[in-house]
Coordinates of C-alpha atoms in Angstrom, one line a residue:
Chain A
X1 CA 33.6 176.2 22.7
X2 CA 36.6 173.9 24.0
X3 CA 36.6 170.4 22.8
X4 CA 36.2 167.3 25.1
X5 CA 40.1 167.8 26.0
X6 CA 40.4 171.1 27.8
X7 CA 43.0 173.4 28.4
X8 CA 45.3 170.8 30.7
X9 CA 47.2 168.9 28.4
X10 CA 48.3 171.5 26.0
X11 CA 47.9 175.3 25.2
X12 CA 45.0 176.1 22.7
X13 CA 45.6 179.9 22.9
X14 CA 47.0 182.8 20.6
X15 CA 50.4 183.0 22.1
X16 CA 51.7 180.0 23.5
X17 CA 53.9 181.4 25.8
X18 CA 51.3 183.5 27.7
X19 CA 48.8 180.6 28.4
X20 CA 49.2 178.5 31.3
X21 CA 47.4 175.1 31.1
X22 CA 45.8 176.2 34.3
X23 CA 42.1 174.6 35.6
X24 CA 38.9 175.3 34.3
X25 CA 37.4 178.1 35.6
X26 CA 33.6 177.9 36.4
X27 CA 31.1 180.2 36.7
X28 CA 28.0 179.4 38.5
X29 CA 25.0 181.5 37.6
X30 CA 26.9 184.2 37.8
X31 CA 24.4 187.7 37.1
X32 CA 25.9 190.4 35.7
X33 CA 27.4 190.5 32.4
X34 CA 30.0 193.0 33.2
X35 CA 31.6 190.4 36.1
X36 CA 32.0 187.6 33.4
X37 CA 33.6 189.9 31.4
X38 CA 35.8 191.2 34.6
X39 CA 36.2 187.3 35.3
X40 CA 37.5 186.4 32.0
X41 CA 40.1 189.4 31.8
X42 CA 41.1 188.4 35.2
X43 CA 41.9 184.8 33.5
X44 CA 43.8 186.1 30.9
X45 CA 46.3 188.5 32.8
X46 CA 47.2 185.3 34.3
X47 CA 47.0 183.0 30.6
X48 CA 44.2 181.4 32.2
X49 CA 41.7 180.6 29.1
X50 CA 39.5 177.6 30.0
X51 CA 36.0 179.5 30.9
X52 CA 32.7 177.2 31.5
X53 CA 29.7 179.9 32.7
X54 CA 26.9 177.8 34.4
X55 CA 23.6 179.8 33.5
X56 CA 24.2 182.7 33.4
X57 CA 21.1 184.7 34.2
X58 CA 21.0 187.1 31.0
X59 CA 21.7 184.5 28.6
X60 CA 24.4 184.0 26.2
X61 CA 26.4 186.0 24.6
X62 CA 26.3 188.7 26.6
X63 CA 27.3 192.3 25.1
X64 CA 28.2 193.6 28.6
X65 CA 30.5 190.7 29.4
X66 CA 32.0 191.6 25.6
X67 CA 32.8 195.5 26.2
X68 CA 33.9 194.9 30.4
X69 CA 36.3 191.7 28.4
X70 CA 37.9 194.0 26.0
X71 CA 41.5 192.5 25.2
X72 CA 40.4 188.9 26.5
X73 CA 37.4 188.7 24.6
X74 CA 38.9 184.9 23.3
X75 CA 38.2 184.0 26.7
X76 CA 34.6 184.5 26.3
X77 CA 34.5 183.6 22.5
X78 CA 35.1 179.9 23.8
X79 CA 33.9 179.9 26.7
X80 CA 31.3 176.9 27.4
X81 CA 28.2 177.1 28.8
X82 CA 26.5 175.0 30.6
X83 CA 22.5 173.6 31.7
X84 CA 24.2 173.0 35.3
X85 CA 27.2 172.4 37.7
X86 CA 27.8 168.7 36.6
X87 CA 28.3 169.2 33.3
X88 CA 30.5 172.2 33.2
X89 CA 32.4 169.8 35.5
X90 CA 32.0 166.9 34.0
X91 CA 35.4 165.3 33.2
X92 CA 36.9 166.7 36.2
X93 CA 38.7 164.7 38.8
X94 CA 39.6 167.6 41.3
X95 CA 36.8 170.2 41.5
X96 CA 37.6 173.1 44.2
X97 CA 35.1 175.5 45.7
X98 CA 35.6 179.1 46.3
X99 CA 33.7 180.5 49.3
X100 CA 34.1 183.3 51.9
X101 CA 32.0 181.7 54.2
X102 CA 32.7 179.0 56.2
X103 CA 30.5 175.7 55.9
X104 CA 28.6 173.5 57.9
X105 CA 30.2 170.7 55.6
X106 CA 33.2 169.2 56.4
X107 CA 36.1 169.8 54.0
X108 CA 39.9 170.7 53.7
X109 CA 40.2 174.5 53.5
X110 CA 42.9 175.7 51.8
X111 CA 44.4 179.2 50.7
X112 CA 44.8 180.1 47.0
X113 CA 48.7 179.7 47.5
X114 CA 48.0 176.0 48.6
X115 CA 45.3 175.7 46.4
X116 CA 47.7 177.0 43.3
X117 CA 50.1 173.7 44.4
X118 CA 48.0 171.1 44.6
X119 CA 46.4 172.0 41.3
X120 CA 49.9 172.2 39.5
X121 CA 50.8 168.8 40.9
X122 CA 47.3 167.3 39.7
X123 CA 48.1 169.0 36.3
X124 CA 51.2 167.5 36.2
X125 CA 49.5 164.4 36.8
X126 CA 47.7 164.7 34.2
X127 CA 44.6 165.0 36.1
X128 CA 41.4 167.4 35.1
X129 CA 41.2 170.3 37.3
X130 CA 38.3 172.7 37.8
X131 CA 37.6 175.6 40.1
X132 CA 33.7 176.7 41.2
X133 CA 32.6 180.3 41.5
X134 CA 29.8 181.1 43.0
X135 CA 27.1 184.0 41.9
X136 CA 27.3 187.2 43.2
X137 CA 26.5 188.0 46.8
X138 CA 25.3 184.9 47.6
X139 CA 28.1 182.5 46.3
X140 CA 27.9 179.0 46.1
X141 CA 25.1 176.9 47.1
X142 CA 25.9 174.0 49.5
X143 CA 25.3 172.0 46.8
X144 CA 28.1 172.8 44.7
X145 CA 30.2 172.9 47.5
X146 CA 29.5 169.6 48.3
X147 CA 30.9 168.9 44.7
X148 CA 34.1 169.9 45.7
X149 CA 36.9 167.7 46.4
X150 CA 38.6 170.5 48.9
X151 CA 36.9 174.7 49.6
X152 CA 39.3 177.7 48.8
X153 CA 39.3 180.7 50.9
X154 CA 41.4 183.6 50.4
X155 CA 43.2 184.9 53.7
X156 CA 41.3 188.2 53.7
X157 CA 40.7 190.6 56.4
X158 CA 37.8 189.0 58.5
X159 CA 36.4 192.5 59.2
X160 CA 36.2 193.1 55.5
X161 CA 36.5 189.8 53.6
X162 CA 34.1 190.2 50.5
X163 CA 35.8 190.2 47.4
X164 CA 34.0 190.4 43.9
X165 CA 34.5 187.7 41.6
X166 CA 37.1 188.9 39.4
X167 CA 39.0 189.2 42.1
X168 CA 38.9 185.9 43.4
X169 CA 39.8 184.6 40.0
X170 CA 42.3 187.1 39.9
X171 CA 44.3 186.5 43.1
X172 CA 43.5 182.6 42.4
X173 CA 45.2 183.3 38.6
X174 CA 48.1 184.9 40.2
X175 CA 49.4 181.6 42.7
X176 CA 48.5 179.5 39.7
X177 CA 50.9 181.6 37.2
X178 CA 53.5 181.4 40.1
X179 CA 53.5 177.7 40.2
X180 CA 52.4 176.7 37.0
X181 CA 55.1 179.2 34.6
X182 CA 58.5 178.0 35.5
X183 CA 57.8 176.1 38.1
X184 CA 58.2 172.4 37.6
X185 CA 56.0 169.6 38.2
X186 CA 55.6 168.6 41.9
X187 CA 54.7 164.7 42.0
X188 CA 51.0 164.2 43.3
X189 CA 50.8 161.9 46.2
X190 CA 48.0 159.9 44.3
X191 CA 50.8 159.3 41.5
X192 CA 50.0 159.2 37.3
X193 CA 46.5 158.8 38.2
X194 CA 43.3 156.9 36.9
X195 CA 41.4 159.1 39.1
X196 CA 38.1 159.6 38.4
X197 CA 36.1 162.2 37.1
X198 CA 33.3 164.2 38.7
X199 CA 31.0 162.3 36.1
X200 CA 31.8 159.0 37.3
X201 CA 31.6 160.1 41.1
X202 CA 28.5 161.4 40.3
X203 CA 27.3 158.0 38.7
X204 CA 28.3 156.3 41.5
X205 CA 26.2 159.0 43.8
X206 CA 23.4 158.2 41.9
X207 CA 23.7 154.4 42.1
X208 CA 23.8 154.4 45.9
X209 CA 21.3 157.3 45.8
X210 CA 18.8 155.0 44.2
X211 CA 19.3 151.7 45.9
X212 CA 19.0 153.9 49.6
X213 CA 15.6 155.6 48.1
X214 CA 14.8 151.6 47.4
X215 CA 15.7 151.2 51.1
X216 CA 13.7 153.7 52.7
X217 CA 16.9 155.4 54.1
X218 CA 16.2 159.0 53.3
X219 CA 13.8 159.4 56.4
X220 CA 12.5 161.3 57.6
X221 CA 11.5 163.2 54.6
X222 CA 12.5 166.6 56.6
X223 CA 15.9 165.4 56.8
X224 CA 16.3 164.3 53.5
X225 CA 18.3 167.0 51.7
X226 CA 20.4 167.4 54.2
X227 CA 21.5 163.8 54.4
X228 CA 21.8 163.5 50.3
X229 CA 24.0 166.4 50.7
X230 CA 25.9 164.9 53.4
X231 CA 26.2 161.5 51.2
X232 CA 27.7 163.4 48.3
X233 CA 29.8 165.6 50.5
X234 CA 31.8 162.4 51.7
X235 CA 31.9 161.2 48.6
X236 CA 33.5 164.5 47.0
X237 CA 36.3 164.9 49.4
X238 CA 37.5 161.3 49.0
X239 CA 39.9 161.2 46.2
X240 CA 38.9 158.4 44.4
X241 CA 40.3 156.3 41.6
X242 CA 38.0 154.7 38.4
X243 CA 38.9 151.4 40.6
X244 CA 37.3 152.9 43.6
X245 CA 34.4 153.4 41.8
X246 CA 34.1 150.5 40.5
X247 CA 34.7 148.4 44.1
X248 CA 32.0 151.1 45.6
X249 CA 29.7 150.2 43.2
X250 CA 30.5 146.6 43.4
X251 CA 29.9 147.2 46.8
X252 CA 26.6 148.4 47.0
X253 CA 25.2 146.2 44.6
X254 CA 26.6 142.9 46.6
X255 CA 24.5 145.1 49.5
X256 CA 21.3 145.4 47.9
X257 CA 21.2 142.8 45.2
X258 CA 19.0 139.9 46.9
X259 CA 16.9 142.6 48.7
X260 CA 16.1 143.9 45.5
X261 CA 15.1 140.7 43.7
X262 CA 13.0 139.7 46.2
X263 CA 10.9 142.7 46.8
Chain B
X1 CA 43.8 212.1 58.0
X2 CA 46.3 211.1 59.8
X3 CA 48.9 212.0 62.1
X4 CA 52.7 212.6 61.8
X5 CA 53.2 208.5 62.8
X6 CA 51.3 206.3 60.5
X7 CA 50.0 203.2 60.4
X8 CA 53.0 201.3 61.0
X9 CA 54.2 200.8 64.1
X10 CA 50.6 199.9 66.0
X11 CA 46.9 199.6 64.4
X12 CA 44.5 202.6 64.0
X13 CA 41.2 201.1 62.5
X14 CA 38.2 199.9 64.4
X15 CA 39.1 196.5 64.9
X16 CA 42.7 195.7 66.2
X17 CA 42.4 192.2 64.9
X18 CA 41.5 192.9 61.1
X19 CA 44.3 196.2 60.7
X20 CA 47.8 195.1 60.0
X21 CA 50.6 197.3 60.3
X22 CA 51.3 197.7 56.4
X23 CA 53.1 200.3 54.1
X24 CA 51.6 203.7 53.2
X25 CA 49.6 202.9 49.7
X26 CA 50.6 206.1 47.7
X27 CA 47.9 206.8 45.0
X28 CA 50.2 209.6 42.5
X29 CA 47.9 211.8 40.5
X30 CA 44.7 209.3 40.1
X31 CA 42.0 210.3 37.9
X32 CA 38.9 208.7 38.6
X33 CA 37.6 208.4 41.9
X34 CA 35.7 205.5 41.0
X35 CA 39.2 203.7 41.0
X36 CA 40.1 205.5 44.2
X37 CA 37.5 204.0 45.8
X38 CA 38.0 200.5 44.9
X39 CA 41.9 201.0 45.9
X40 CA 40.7 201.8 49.1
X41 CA 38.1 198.6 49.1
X42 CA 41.2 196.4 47.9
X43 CA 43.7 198.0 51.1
X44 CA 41.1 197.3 53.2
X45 CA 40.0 193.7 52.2
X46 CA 43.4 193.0 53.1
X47 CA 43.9 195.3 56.3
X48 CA 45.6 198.4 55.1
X49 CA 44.5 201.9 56.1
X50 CA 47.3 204.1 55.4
X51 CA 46.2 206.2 51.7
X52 CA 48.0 208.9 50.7
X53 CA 46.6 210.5 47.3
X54 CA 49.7 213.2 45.4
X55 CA 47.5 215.7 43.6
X56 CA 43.7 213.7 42.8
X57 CA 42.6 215.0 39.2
X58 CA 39.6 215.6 40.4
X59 CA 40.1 217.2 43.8
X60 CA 38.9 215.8 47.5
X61 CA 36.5 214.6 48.6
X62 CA 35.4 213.0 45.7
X63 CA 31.6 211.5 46.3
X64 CA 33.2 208.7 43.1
X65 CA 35.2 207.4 45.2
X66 CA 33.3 207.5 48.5
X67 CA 30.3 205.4 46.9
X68 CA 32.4 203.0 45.4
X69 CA 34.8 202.9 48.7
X70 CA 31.2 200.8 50.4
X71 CA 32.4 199.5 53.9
X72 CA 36.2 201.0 53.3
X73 CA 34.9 204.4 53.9
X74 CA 36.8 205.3 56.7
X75 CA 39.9 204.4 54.4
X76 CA 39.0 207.3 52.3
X77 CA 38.1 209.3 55.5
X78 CA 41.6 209.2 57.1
X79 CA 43.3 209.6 53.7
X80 CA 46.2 212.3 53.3
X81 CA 46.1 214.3 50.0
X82 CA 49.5 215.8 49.2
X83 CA 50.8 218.2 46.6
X84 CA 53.3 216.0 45.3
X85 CA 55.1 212.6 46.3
X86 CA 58.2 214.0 47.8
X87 CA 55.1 215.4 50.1
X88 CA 53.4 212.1 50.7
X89 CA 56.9 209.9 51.2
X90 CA 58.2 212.7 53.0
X91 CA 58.9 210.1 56.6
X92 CA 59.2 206.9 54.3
X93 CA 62.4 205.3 54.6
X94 CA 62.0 202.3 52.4
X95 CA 59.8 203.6 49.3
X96 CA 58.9 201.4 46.4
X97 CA 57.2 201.8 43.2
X98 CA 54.7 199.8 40.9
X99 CA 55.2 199.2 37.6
X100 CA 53.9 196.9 34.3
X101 CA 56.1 197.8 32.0
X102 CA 59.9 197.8 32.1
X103 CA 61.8 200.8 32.9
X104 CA 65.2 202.0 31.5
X105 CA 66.3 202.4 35.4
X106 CA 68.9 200.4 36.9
X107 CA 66.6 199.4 39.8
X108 CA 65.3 195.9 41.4
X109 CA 63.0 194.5 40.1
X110 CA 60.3 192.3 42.6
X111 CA 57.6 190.4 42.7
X112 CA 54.7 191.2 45.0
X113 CA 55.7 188.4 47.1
X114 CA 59.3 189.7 47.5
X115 CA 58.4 192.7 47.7
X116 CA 56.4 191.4 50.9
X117 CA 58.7 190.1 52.5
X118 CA 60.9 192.8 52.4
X119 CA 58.3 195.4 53.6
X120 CA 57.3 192.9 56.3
X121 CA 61.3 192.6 57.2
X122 CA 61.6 196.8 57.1
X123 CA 58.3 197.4 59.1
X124 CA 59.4 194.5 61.7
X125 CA 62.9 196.5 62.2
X126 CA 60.7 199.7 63.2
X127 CA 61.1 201.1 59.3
X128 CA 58.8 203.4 57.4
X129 CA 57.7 201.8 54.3
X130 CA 55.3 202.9 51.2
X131 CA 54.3 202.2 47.7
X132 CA 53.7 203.9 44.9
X133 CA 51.0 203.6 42.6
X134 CA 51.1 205.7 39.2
X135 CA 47.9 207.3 37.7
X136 CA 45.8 204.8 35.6
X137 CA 46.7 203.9 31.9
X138 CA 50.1 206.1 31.9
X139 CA 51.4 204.1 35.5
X140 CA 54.3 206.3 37.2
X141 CA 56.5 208.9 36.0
X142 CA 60.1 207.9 36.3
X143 CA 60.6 210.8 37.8
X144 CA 58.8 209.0 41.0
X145 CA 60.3 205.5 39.9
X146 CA 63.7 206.9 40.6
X147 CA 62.5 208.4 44.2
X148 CA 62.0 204.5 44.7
X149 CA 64.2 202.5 46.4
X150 CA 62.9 199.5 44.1
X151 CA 59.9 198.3 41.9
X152 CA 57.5 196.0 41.8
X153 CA 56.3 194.4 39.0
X154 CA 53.6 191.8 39.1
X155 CA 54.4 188.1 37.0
X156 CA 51.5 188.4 34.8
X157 CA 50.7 187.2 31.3
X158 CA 53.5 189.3 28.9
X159 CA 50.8 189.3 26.1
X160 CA 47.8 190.6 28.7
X161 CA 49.5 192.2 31.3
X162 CA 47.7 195.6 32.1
X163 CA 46.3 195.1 35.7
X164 CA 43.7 198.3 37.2
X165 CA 45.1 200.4 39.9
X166 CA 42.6 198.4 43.0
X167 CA 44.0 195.1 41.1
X168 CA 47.6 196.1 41.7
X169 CA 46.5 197.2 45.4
X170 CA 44.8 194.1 46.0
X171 CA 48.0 191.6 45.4
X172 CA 50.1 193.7 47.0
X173 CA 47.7 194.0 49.9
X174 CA 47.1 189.8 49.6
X175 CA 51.3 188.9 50.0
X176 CA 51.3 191.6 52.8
X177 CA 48.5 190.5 55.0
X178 CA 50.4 186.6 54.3
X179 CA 53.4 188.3 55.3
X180 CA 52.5 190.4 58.5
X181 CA 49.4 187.8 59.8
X182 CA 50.8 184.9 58.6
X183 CA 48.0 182.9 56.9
X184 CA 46.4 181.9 60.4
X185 CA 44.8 178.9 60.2
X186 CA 41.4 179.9 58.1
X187 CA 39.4 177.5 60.2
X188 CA 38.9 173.9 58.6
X189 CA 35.8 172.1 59.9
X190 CA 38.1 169.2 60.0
X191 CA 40.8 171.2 61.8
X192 CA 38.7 171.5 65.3
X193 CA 37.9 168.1 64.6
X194 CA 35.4 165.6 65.4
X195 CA 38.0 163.2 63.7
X196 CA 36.8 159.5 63.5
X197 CA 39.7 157.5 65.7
X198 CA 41.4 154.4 63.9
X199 CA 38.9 152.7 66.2
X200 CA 35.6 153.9 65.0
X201 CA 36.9 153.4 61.5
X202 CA 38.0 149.8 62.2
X203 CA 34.9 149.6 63.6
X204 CA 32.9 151.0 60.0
X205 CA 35.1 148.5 58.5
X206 CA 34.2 145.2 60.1
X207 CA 30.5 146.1 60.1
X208 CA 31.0 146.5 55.7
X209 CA 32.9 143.3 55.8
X210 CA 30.6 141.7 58.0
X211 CA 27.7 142.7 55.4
X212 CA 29.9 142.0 52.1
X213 CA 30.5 138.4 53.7
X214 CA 26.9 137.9 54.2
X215 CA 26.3 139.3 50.8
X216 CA 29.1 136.8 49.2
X217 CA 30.8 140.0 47.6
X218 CA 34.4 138.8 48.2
X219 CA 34.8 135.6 45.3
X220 CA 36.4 134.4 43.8
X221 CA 38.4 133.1 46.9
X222 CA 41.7 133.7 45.5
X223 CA 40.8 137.5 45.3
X224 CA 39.7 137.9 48.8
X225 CA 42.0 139.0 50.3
X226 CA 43.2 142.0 47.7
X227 CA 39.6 143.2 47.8
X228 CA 39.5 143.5 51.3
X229 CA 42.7 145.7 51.0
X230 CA 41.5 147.5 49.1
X231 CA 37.8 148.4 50.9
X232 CA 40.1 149.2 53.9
X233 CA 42.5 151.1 52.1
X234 CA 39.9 153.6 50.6
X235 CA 38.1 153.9 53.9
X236 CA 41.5 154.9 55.6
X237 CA 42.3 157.4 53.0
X238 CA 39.2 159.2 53.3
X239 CA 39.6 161.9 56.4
X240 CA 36.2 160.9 58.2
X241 CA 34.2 162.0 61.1
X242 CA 32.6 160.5 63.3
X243 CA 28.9 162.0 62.2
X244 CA 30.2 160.4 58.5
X245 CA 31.1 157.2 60.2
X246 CA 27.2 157.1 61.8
X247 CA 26.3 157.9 58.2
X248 CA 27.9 154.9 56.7
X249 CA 26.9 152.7 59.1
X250 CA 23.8 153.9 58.6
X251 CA 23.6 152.9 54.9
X252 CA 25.1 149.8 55.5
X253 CA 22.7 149.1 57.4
X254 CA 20.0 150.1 55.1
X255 CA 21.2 148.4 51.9
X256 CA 21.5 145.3 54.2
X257 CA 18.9 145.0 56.4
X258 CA 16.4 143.9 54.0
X259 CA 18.3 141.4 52.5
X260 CA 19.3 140.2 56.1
X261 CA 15.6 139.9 57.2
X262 CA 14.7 137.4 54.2
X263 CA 17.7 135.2 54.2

């Protein structure tokens, strides 16, 4: 189990020197025990340690994930699992999204080689980081991806692109060792930020969430998912600040107050 | 199998577009097809097609690695098997080998990444280029380290750093692909974009500050102006469409219109 304070700020594995404080690595419903296991030794040949397994279908612990593991069974021993996407991700300020698909959602795609920078610099930052993989086959949901502040998508051949999950988290460990272990801190453009976490972008989904169901806005009822998902998609890919979400919410209450008292 | 002039100098797979003119992946003396097969997957995945096997344990074919080679087949099809690697690098001008572990050699050591660049560098001035890859568990002999004109050695965790053979195929096979494709543009939604112009987000803008100034959101007086930066400055930061600037309008509307109505 990690604590509240994840790997980021400081090592919390058995040799310090082979840990890197890399991102969280999630695992969305992933099915079969033998990928975690894959997954988490993956992690570890890159000192990767921070493991968060989103329901996984055939419970926890999982004796398959332990034997496929063998030599990075720490990984699993703290890994964290979780009811559902939000709180494996919940203190997390930049959430990326694995996916070999391309989206209907608008997003910045970037490689795992850009990906690798920009989550060193957020490190450095001192920022939360936290990277979504999707179950087998089928990947992510749109859901999740609409989660993510920015989708990664590995350069692969487009005839022959699938790769299994331990090796996305493999090739994604690899550019993150390279810029992470002897590499130093790039300056993110946002600065030492206050940004905020996926828990507080996801209050402030809620909060507008409600006060547009007050308004009727979700209609027609067909439409519906498709524009909540929009709604969060936008508000995923903005990087926002603690004071962003504060003026947003400020912002939609100024918007709906009086309507609301007078209903 | 394939002819006296391998895959290097022009493409030989069923799609021109997903091949890329890479180095000869030397398998030396592998033992389980199973891992043959996923060698071949990896190559593939990243657009490689030129296998050479030295002396397979357990002969070939090998139905192992033909079930686990799903969608590289041909890979495994046009393989060479060769007695030994003097054999399988016998045209190879620029021969490398793959190792974890250090080696009493005086050689150079590279990373995947240099190693990359140098292969792509060879291959662009009309060399023939290979890599070896030793049987599992024991890796390569240094008998065929010192037919190498150079190793590679992957930067992975010094307390963890025992990668499978497909693993070892599969970064090599990701710097290459970087290397020789160059990472074109994996397609961003945004990139082919339906871009909101400054004017349609100036335009999102006034209609929020219209609403807020209805709504009396920007008091105390003396604070106006700041708050107002700041609305615009999160709006302009945010890469918008024009769909997502509908959308916005659209739920300023909503939030509004109510309260408009009664006033």
């Amino acid at each position: 189990m990690t604590s509240g304070k994840p790997a980021q700020t400081h090592r919390f594995g058995a040799d310090a020197q082979a840990a890197i404080p890399g991102p969280a690595i999630i695992l969305v419903e992933p099915q079969m025990g033998e990928n975690i296991g894959a997954a988490a030794r993956a992690m570890w040949n890159f000192g990767l340690e921070d493991l968060r397994i989103v329901n996984p279908r055939d419970g926890w612990p999982n004796s398959a994930a332990e034997a496929m593991a063998s030599g990075a069974t720490h990984v699993l021993d703290r890994a964290r699992v979780c009811a559902d996407t939000d709180e494996a991700a919940g203190e997390i300020s930049a959430l990326y999204a694995t996916t070999g698909r391309p989206r209907e959602l608008t997003k910045r795609v970037l490689t795992p080689e850009e990906a690798a920078l920009e989550i060193a610099a957020k490190i450095a930052a001192g920022e939360q980081t936290g990277v979504l993989f999707g179950r087998e086959r089928t990947g992510l949901e749109n859901d999740d991806v609409a989660r993510a502040n920015a989708v990664i998508a590995v350069p692969a051949n487009p005839a022959f692109s699938s790769l299994n999950l331990a090796q996305c988290v493999l090739l994604l460990g690899y550019e993150l060792r390279k810029r992470l272990v002897g590499v130093e801190a790039i300056e993110s453009e946002m600065g030492k930020t206050d940004a905020a976490s996926r828990e507080a972008v996801n209050g402030l989904y809620e909060h507008l969430e409600q006060e547009l169901e007050a308004a009727r806005y979700f209609y027609p009822e067909g439409k519906a998912p498709a524009m909540r998902e929009s709604l969060r998609n936008l508000l995923s890919r903005t990087p926002l600040t603690n004071p962003d979400v504060r003026m947003m919410r400020g912002v939609i209450r100024a918007l709906a107050e009086k309507r609301r008292r007078r209903e």
